[in-house]
Amino acid sequence: MTMPIDLETDAARLRGAMAEDLAARGFLDDPGWRAAVETVPRHRFVPGFYLPADECDGQGLTRWQPVTAARDHGRWLAAAYSDATLITQFDGDEPGWESPAERLGGAPTSSSTLPSLVLRMWADADVREGHTVLEIGTGTGYSTALACERLGFGGVTSIEVDPHRLEQAASALHACGYTPTLAVADGLYGYWPEAPFDRIVAACSFRAVPPALVAQTRPGGKILLTLSGWLYGYARVLLTVAGDGTAEGRLLGGTVSFMPARTHAAPAFGNPAHWAAGLPKEARVARHGPERINAVTEAAFHLRFLVQSALPDVQSTTVGDAVHLVDVVSGSAAVLTPDGDGGWWVREGGPVRLWESVEQVLDAYDAAGQPGPGAFTLCVHDGGQHLRHPQLPCLSLPSS
């Protein structure tokens, strides 16, 4: 579609300003990636998106306001060239951007990832000219366009599980002159027709490393992905694949989160009160409070991932001042309630004592000196996937 000259002029100016900002913050050390940011018109890939309103509704739900050029041209263009994630879809429901409505709450299922994170991902994966690359999660197509601009599109393959999302991304990519290989496919299984790859980069998260991705990577190739789970703990890992089909790599630092692969999303678990009703009446004093893993800090973010690795089927929710843990696989549950003096009472029941298991992880973590992500190595082999640290018990990731 032909854009008005003033729009393209404004967009070019904003792109330049965004590149200057990203460079000043250390995200554009490579001149090739800087040229890509200055060239790729992000606004072409986000005709509509949602931004949060300043205030929630009366029940505390986030009010998501639709933003398009027709509704507010200035706000739309400024946001398109901000270093922000732009939500384009909730709960798998694709809006009609001709007359979109405000949304209350909901789970984001597609977005245009903030440019600094896109650049960080490509840099961390050590993507270079001549590499064949598989991107999992095309989304709007903006990150795909950056890769095409930087690497050429001959070796770039991008897959997306949502057919409508891919159709929109393909239209934007082709309109801008980029023709990578695109396919509707589940990232859990990679994309065999274009394998093997030198690099695989995932813009969604998985509970464990999909074996197909290891099988589709050349020996010496690298896989960069985000691990997540039903406690919403996240960790990034950069794996190097060996000739024998195993893979190994250290966790990377930082608090990065991605939407889960749809086949790895957490299941519904019902009413927490129903689970709590079946617990013993007797309570004990908790050695650790839930704030150790629930606080909005980098340390808690990392701890939540470690706990999640030890208890991969556990979910958590807070109702009032009570924190509930539920395991839909074993049927175990626990509930923590404040004691009024800064401590917590815990009741738990079922085959697995959930909070006792959490406390064991926290005790071992504290005894080891509270090691950060970079101290952990993920090993992927025929026998499973294990997170290892020299001073901590081995943690096994769930079967993918």
Short mmCIF file of C-alpha atoms in Angstrom, two decimals:
data_model
loop_
_atom_site.label_atom_id
_atom_site.label_comp_id
_atom_site.label_asym_id
_atom_site.label_seq_id
_atom_site.Cartn_x
_atom_site.Cartn_y
_atom_site.Cartn_z
CA MET A 1 0.00 0.00 0.00
CA THR A 2 1.36 3.47 -0.89
CA MET A 3 1.71 5.69 2.15
CA PRO A 4 1.47 9.50 2.17
CA ILE A 5 4.85 11.18 1.79
CA ASP A 6 4.50 12.95 5.13
CA LEU A 7 3.86 9.61 6.85
CA GLU A 8 6.98 8.07 5.34
CA THR A 9 9.00 11.16 6.22
CA ASP A 10 7.77 11.12 9.80
CA ALA A 11 8.35 7.38 10.05
CA ALA A 12 11.92 7.70 8.77
CA ARG A 13 12.61 10.43 11.32
CA LEU A 14 11.19 8.31 14.16
CA ARG A 15 13.15 5.27 12.99
CA GLY A 16 16.33 7.30 13.12
CA ALA A 17 15.51 8.51 16.62
CA MET A 18 14.75 4.95 17.76
CA ALA A 19 18.05 3.74 16.31
CA GLU A 20 19.91 6.54 18.12
CA ASP A 21 18.26 5.55 21.40
CA LEU A 22 18.95 1.83 20.95
CA ALA A 23 22.58 2.57 20.04
CA ALA A 24 23.03 4.78 23.10
CA ARG A 25 21.74 1.93 25.27
CA GLY A 26 24.14 -0.59 23.75
CA PHE A 27 21.78 -2.56 21.51
CA LEU A 28 23.21 -1.51 18.13
CA ASP A 29 26.95 -2.10 18.23
CA ASP A 30 26.78 -3.91 14.89
CA PRO A 31 26.49 -1.43 11.98
CA GLY A 32 24.51 -4.01 9.98
CA TRP A 33 21.78 -4.30 12.59
CA ARG A 34 21.68 -0.52 12.97
CA ALA A 35 21.15 -0.14 9.24
CA ALA A 36 18.35 -2.71 9.46
CA VAL A 37 16.59 -0.77 12.23
CA GLU A 38 16.93 2.46 10.26
CA THR A 39 15.49 0.80 7.15
CA VAL A 40 12.65 -1.54 8.22
CA PRO A 41 9.34 0.37 8.54
CA ARG A 42 7.89 -1.07 11.75
CA HIS A 43 4.63 0.82 11.27
CA ARG A 44 3.87 -1.33 8.20
CA PHE A 45 3.80 -4.39 10.46
CA VAL A 46 1.53 -2.98 13.18
CA PRO A 47 -1.61 -1.47 11.60
CA GLY A 48 -3.30 -1.89 14.95
CA PHE A 49 -2.33 -2.82 18.51
CA TYR A 50 -3.40 -2.36 22.12
CA LEU A 51 -1.89 -0.10 24.76
CA PRO A 52 -2.84 -0.17 28.45
CA ALA A 53 -4.95 2.69 29.77
CA ASP A 54 -3.66 4.71 32.70
CA GLU A 55 -6.32 3.29 35.00
CA CYS A 56 -7.81 -0.19 35.43
CA ASP A 57 -11.53 -0.87 35.51
CA GLY A 58 -13.50 -1.12 38.77
CA GLN A 59 -12.47 -4.76 39.27
CA GLY A 60 -8.76 -4.19 38.72
CA LEU A 61 -8.66 -5.49 35.15
CA THR A 62 -6.31 -3.76 32.70
CA ARG A 63 -8.16 -1.64 30.17
CA TRP A 64 -6.54 -2.24 26.78
CA GLN A 65 -7.16 0.58 24.35
CA PRO A 66 -6.99 -0.11 20.60
CA VAL A 67 -4.58 2.15 18.69
CA THR A 68 -4.74 2.61 14.92
CA ALA A 69 -3.78 5.34 12.48
CA ALA A 70 -7.43 6.17 11.91
CA ARG A 71 -8.19 6.56 15.63
CA ASP A 72 -5.08 8.51 16.68
CA HIS A 73 -2.42 8.86 14.00
CA GLY A 74 0.17 10.51 16.23
CA ARG A 75 -0.15 8.01 19.07
CA TRP A 76 -0.05 5.07 16.63
CA LEU A 77 3.11 6.22 14.85
CA ALA A 78 4.92 7.22 18.03
CA ALA A 79 4.18 3.85 19.65
CA ALA A 80 5.25 1.99 16.51
CA TYR A 81 8.71 3.53 16.88
CA SER A 82 8.99 3.18 20.64
CA ASP A 83 11.02 0.45 22.30
CA ALA A 84 7.88 -1.27 23.53
CA THR A 85 6.05 -4.54 22.97
CA LEU A 86 2.82 -3.89 21.08
CA ILE A 87 0.05 -6.41 21.85
CA THR A 88 -1.87 -7.35 18.71
CA GLN A 89 -4.03 -10.23 19.93
CA PHE A 90 -5.65 -11.56 23.12
CA ASP A 91 -6.83 -15.11 23.80
CA GLY A 92 -6.30 -16.05 20.15
CA ASP A 93 -9.00 -13.57 19.11
CA GLU A 94 -7.99 -11.51 16.10
CA PRO A 95 -9.63 -8.07 16.24
CA GLY A 96 -11.07 -6.21 13.31
CA TRP A 97 -8.88 -3.13 13.17
CA GLU A 98 -11.44 -1.19 11.14
CA SER A 99 -13.60 -0.78 14.26
CA PRO A 100 -11.76 -2.29 17.24
CA ALA A 101 -13.17 -2.21 20.76
CA GLU A 102 -11.51 -1.69 24.12
CA ARG A 103 -10.68 -4.93 25.97
CA LEU A 104 -10.72 -5.72 29.68
CA GLY A 105 -8.02 -8.12 30.83
CA GLY A 106 -7.22 -11.18 28.77
CA ALA A 107 -4.08 -13.17 27.97
CA PRO A 108 -1.89 -11.74 25.16
CA THR A 109 -1.30 -14.34 22.44
CA SER A 110 0.53 -12.32 19.78
CA SER A 111 2.58 -9.14 19.69
CA SER A 112 5.34 -7.15 18.08
CA THR A 113 8.24 -7.67 20.50
CA LEU A 114 10.09 -4.56 21.69
CA PRO A 115 12.94 -3.85 19.24
CA SER A 116 15.70 -3.93 21.87
CA LEU A 117 14.75 -7.50 22.79
CA VAL A 118 14.58 -8.56 19.14
CA LEU A 119 18.09 -7.22 18.62
CA ARG A 120 19.28 -8.81 21.84
CA MET A 121 17.94 -12.19 20.72
CA TRP A 122 19.62 -12.07 17.31
CA ALA A 123 22.89 -10.92 18.93
CA ASP A 124 22.82 -13.55 21.71
CA ALA A 125 22.25 -16.27 19.12
CA ASP A 126 25.38 -15.05 17.31
CA VAL A 127 23.52 -14.90 13.98
CA ARG A 128 25.88 -14.07 11.11
CA GLU A 129 25.86 -13.71 7.34
CA GLY A 130 25.63 -17.07 5.60
CA HIS A 131 23.71 -18.76 8.42
CA THR A 132 20.48 -20.59 7.77
CA VAL A 133 18.07 -19.40 10.45
CA LEU A 134 14.76 -20.66 11.78
CA GLU A 135 12.65 -18.09 13.62
CA ILE A 136 9.82 -19.56 15.71
CA GLY A 137 6.96 -17.11 16.14
CA THR A 138 6.64 -14.79 13.16
CA GLY A 139 4.09 -12.61 14.96
CA THR A 140 3.72 -9.35 13.06
CA GLY A 141 6.79 -10.08 10.92
CA TYR A 142 8.88 -7.13 12.14
CA SER A 143 11.69 -9.23 13.63
CA THR A 144 11.64 -11.38 10.47
CA ALA A 145 12.06 -8.23 8.39
CA LEU A 146 15.05 -7.13 10.47
CA ALA A 147 16.68 -10.53 9.91
CA CYS A 148 16.00 -10.33 6.17
CA GLU A 149 17.43 -6.82 5.95
CA ARG A 150 20.55 -7.82 7.89
CA LEU A 151 21.18 -11.32 6.50
CA GLY A 152 19.33 -11.46 3.19
CA PHE A 153 16.17 -13.51 3.02
CA GLY A 154 17.58 -16.58 1.26
CA GLY A 155 18.49 -18.33 4.51
CA VAL A 156 15.66 -17.06 6.71
CA THR A 157 12.71 -19.32 7.59
CA SER A 158 9.98 -18.13 9.94
CA ILE A 159 7.05 -20.18 11.22
CA GLU A 160 3.86 -19.16 13.02
CA VAL A 161 1.14 -21.37 14.52
CA ASP A 162 -1.65 -18.85 13.84
CA PRO A 163 -2.66 -18.87 10.14
CA HIS A 164 -4.26 -15.41 10.23
CA ARG A 165 -1.25 -13.90 11.96
CA LEU A 166 1.07 -15.39 9.34
CA GLU A 167 -1.13 -14.13 6.51
CA GLN A 168 -0.94 -10.59 7.89
CA ALA A 169 2.82 -10.84 8.44
CA ALA A 170 3.39 -12.27 4.95
CA SER A 171 1.47 -9.41 3.37
CA ALA A 172 3.53 -6.82 5.23
CA LEU A 173 6.82 -8.60 4.48
CA HIS A 174 6.10 -8.96 0.78
CA ALA A 175 4.90 -5.36 0.52
CA CYS A 176 8.28 -4.29 1.88
CA GLY A 177 10.16 -6.52 -0.55
CA TYR A 178 11.12 -9.33 1.86
CA THR A 179 10.50 -12.92 0.76
CA PRO A 180 11.74 -15.33 3.42
CA THR A 181 10.38 -18.88 3.68
CA LEU A 182 7.15 -18.68 5.71
CA ALA A 183 4.97 -21.51 6.96
CA VAL A 184 2.09 -22.21 9.33
CA ALA A 185 3.67 -24.66 11.75
CA ASP A 186 3.88 -25.47 15.47
CA GLY A 187 7.24 -24.38 16.87
CA LEU A 188 7.28 -27.49 19.04
CA TYR A 189 8.19 -29.44 15.91
CA GLY A 190 10.37 -26.90 14.11
CA TYR A 191 10.27 -27.06 10.32
CA TRP A 192 11.84 -30.10 8.71
CA PRO A 193 11.50 -29.02 5.03
CA GLU A 194 14.16 -26.32 5.50
CA ALA A 195 16.36 -28.13 8.06
CA PRO A 196 19.13 -28.33 9.06
CA PHE A 197 19.66 -24.86 10.50
CA ASP A 198 22.72 -23.05 11.80
CA ARG A 199 20.62 -21.06 14.25
CA ILE A 200 17.16 -21.47 15.77
CA VAL A 201 15.68 -18.52 17.65
CA ALA A 202 12.31 -18.76 19.38
CA ALA A 203 10.08 -15.77 20.10
CA CYS A 204 7.81 -17.90 22.28
CA SER A 205 8.59 -19.97 25.37
CA PHE A 206 8.58 -23.72 26.00
CA ARG A 207 8.32 -25.85 29.13
CA ALA A 208 11.33 -27.82 27.89
CA VAL A 209 13.56 -27.87 24.83
CA PRO A 210 11.62 -29.50 21.96
CA PRO A 211 13.66 -32.51 20.73
CA ALA A 212 12.81 -31.66 17.11
CA LEU A 213 14.75 -28.41 17.41
CA VAL A 214 17.89 -30.25 18.49
CA ALA A 215 17.45 -32.73 15.64
CA GLN A 216 17.05 -29.90 13.10
CA THR A 217 20.22 -28.03 14.15
CA ARG A 218 23.56 -28.69 12.48
CA PRO A 219 26.41 -29.93 14.73
CA GLY A 220 27.98 -26.81 16.18
CA GLY A 221 24.77 -24.84 15.58
CA LYS A 222 22.99 -22.93 18.32
CA ILE A 223 19.45 -22.77 19.70
CA LEU A 224 18.28 -19.73 21.64
CA LEU A 225 14.99 -20.09 23.43
CA THR A 226 13.10 -19.11 26.53
CA LEU A 227 12.04 -21.78 29.01
CA SER A 228 8.88 -21.17 30.98
CA GLY A 229 6.23 -23.09 32.84
CA TRP A 230 3.00 -23.03 34.74
CA LEU A 231 4.43 -20.93 37.60
CA TYR A 232 5.42 -18.31 35.01
CA GLY A 233 9.09 -18.57 35.83
CA TYR A 234 11.32 -17.85 32.84
CA ALA A 235 14.92 -18.46 31.84
CA ARG A 236 16.74 -18.01 28.56
CA VAL A 237 19.24 -20.61 27.40
CA LEU A 238 21.72 -20.71 24.52
CA LEU A 239 22.39 -24.32 23.56
CA THR A 240 25.15 -25.64 21.32
CA VAL A 241 24.27 -28.87 19.52
CA ALA A 242 26.90 -31.60 19.37
CA GLY A 243 27.47 -34.16 16.64
CA ASP A 244 25.90 -36.92 18.74
CA GLY A 245 22.56 -35.08 18.93
CA THR A 246 23.00 -33.79 22.47
CA ALA A 247 22.93 -30.12 23.38
CA GLU A 248 24.30 -28.10 26.26
CA GLY A 249 24.44 -24.47 27.32
CA ARG A 250 24.29 -22.04 30.20
CA LEU A 251 21.31 -20.00 31.26
CA LEU A 252 21.54 -16.34 30.26
CA GLY A 253 20.94 -13.46 32.64
CA GLY A 254 18.13 -10.94 32.55
CA THR A 255 14.39 -11.03 33.11
CA VAL A 256 13.01 -11.86 29.68
CA SER A 257 9.59 -13.43 29.19
CA PHE A 258 7.73 -14.59 26.10
CA MET A 259 4.22 -15.87 25.55
CA PRO A 260 4.14 -19.67 25.87
CA ALA A 261 3.84 -21.93 22.86
CA ARG A 262 0.12 -22.62 22.71
CA THR A 263 0.57 -26.35 23.21
CA HIS A 264 2.57 -25.62 26.39
CA ALA A 265 0.11 -23.19 27.96
CA ALA A 266 -1.05 -23.89 31.51
CA PRO A 267 -4.29 -25.88 31.91
CA ALA A 268 -7.31 -24.57 33.77
CA PHE A 269 -7.43 -25.94 37.32
CA GLY A 270 -10.84 -24.91 38.60
CA ASN A 271 -11.80 -23.16 41.82
CA PRO A 272 -8.95 -22.74 44.37
CA ALA A 273 -11.51 -23.00 47.18
CA HIS A 274 -12.38 -26.52 46.06
CA TRP A 275 -8.75 -27.56 46.31
CA ALA A 276 -8.31 -25.88 49.71
CA ALA A 277 -11.43 -27.59 51.08
CA GLY A 278 -9.74 -30.98 50.82
CA LEU A 279 -6.63 -30.00 52.78
CA PRO A 280 -5.96 -31.04 56.38
CA LYS A 281 -7.04 -28.52 59.01
CA GLU A 282 -3.66 -28.62 60.74
CA ALA A 283 -1.23 -25.90 59.69
CA ARG A 284 2.49 -25.49 60.23
CA VAL A 285 4.77 -22.49 60.21
CA ALA A 286 6.33 -21.95 56.79
CA ARG A 287 10.13 -21.70 56.74
CA HIS A 288 9.92 -19.44 53.67
CA GLY A 289 7.15 -17.11 52.62
CA PRO A 290 5.71 -16.95 49.08
CA GLU A 291 7.25 -13.52 48.54
CA ARG A 292 10.57 -15.32 47.91
CA ILE A 293 9.23 -16.41 44.52
CA ASN A 294 6.39 -13.92 43.93
CA ALA A 295 8.18 -10.60 44.43
CA VAL A 296 8.75 -8.38 41.40
CA THR A 297 12.53 -8.69 41.51
CA GLU A 298 15.16 -10.34 39.35
CA ALA A 299 16.09 -12.68 42.21
CA ALA A 300 12.48 -13.83 42.64
CA PHE A 301 12.14 -14.21 38.87
CA HIS A 302 15.13 -16.58 38.83
CA LEU A 303 13.98 -18.46 41.93
CA ARG A 304 10.54 -19.01 40.47
CA PHE A 305 12.14 -20.72 37.48
CA LEU A 306 14.20 -23.02 39.75
CA VAL A 307 11.13 -23.92 41.82
CA GLN A 308 9.17 -24.51 38.64
CA SER A 309 11.87 -26.87 37.38
CA ALA A 310 11.52 -28.93 40.55
CA LEU A 311 7.70 -28.83 40.44
CA PRO A 312 6.84 -28.59 36.72
CA ASP A 313 3.13 -29.37 37.11
CA VAL A 314 2.38 -26.79 39.82
CA GLN A 315 0.40 -23.59 39.35
CA SER A 316 -0.15 -20.75 41.78
CA THR A 317 -2.80 -18.12 42.32
CA THR A 318 -3.58 -15.58 45.03
CA VAL A 319 -7.10 -15.10 46.36
CA GLY A 320 -7.39 -12.32 48.91
CA ASP A 321 -4.38 -12.78 51.18
CA ALA A 322 -4.11 -16.55 50.61
CA VAL A 323 -1.62 -18.06 48.17
CA HIS A 324 -2.74 -21.35 46.59
CA LEU A 325 -0.55 -23.98 44.92
CA VAL A 326 -2.21 -26.64 42.78
CA ASP A 327 -0.81 -29.67 40.96
CA VAL A 328 -3.34 -30.87 38.39
CA VAL A 329 -1.29 -34.02 37.64
CA SER A 330 -0.83 -35.46 41.15
CA GLY A 331 -3.85 -33.81 42.78
CA SER A 332 -1.67 -32.20 45.46
CA ALA A 333 -2.42 -28.74 46.84
CA ALA A 334 -1.20 -26.24 49.43
CA VAL A 335 -2.44 -22.94 50.77
CA LEU A 336 -0.42 -20.29 52.61
CA THR A 337 -2.05 -17.65 54.80
CA PRO A 338 -0.36 -14.79 56.68
CA ASP A 339 -0.01 -15.18 60.44
CA GLY A 340 -0.36 -11.44 61.12
CA ASP A 341 3.25 -11.01 62.26
CA GLY A 342 5.02 -11.18 58.91
CA GLY A 343 5.14 -14.97 58.77
CA TRP A 344 2.99 -17.58 57.07
CA TRP A 345 0.97 -20.66 57.93
CA VAL A 346 0.83 -23.49 55.41
CA ARG A 347 -1.61 -26.37 54.94
CA GLU A 348 -0.82 -28.99 52.31
CA GLY A 349 -2.08 -32.36 51.20
CA GLY A 350 -1.86 -34.95 48.45
CA PRO A 351 0.95 -37.24 47.26
CA VAL A 352 3.40 -34.32 47.06
CA ARG A 353 3.91 -31.78 49.86
CA LEU A 354 4.12 -28.83 47.52
CA TRP A 355 5.33 -26.06 49.79
CA GLU A 356 7.72 -28.38 51.58
CA SER A 357 9.22 -29.15 48.15
CA VAL A 358 9.48 -25.40 47.43
CA GLU A 359 11.25 -24.88 50.77
CA GLN A 360 13.75 -27.63 49.97
CA VAL A 361 14.69 -25.85 46.74
CA LEU A 362 15.02 -22.51 48.56
CA ASP A 363 17.11 -24.07 51.35
CA ALA A 364 19.52 -25.63 48.84
CA TYR A 365 19.67 -22.38 46.85
CA ASP A 366 20.54 -20.36 49.96
CA ALA A 367 23.14 -22.93 51.09
CA ALA A 368 24.83 -22.71 47.67
CA GLY A 369 25.20 -18.94 48.01
CA GLN A 370 22.18 -17.97 45.89
CA PRO A 371 23.82 -18.58 42.48
CA GLY A 372 22.59 -16.57 39.50
CA PRO A 373 21.37 -17.92 36.14
CA GLY A 374 24.83 -18.07 34.59
CA ALA A 375 25.92 -20.66 37.15
CA PHE A 376 23.43 -23.23 35.78
CA THR A 377 23.97 -25.50 32.77
CA LEU A 378 21.16 -27.18 30.85
CA CYS A 379 22.03 -30.57 29.38
CA VAL A 380 19.74 -32.12 26.75
CA HIS A 381 20.27 -35.79 25.90
CA ASP A 382 18.40 -39.04 25.30
CA GLY A 383 17.87 -39.52 29.01
CA GLY A 384 16.06 -36.21 29.45
CA GLN A 385 16.81 -32.57 30.16
CA HIS A 386 18.64 -31.64 33.33
CA LEU A 387 19.49 -28.31 34.92
CA ARG A 388 22.79 -28.67 36.74
CA HIS A 389 24.76 -26.72 39.31
CA PRO A 390 27.79 -28.11 41.19
CA GLN A 391 26.27 -27.38 44.62
CA LEU A 392 22.59 -28.07 43.98
CA PRO A 393 20.52 -31.18 43.28
CA CYS A 394 19.94 -31.85 39.59
CA LEU A 395 16.58 -30.55 38.36
CA SER A 396 14.73 -32.32 35.54
CA LEU A 397 12.65 -30.38 33.05
CA PRO A 398 9.30 -31.90 32.03
CA SER A 399 8.99 -34.07 28.95
CA SER A 400 8.06 -31.83 26.04
#
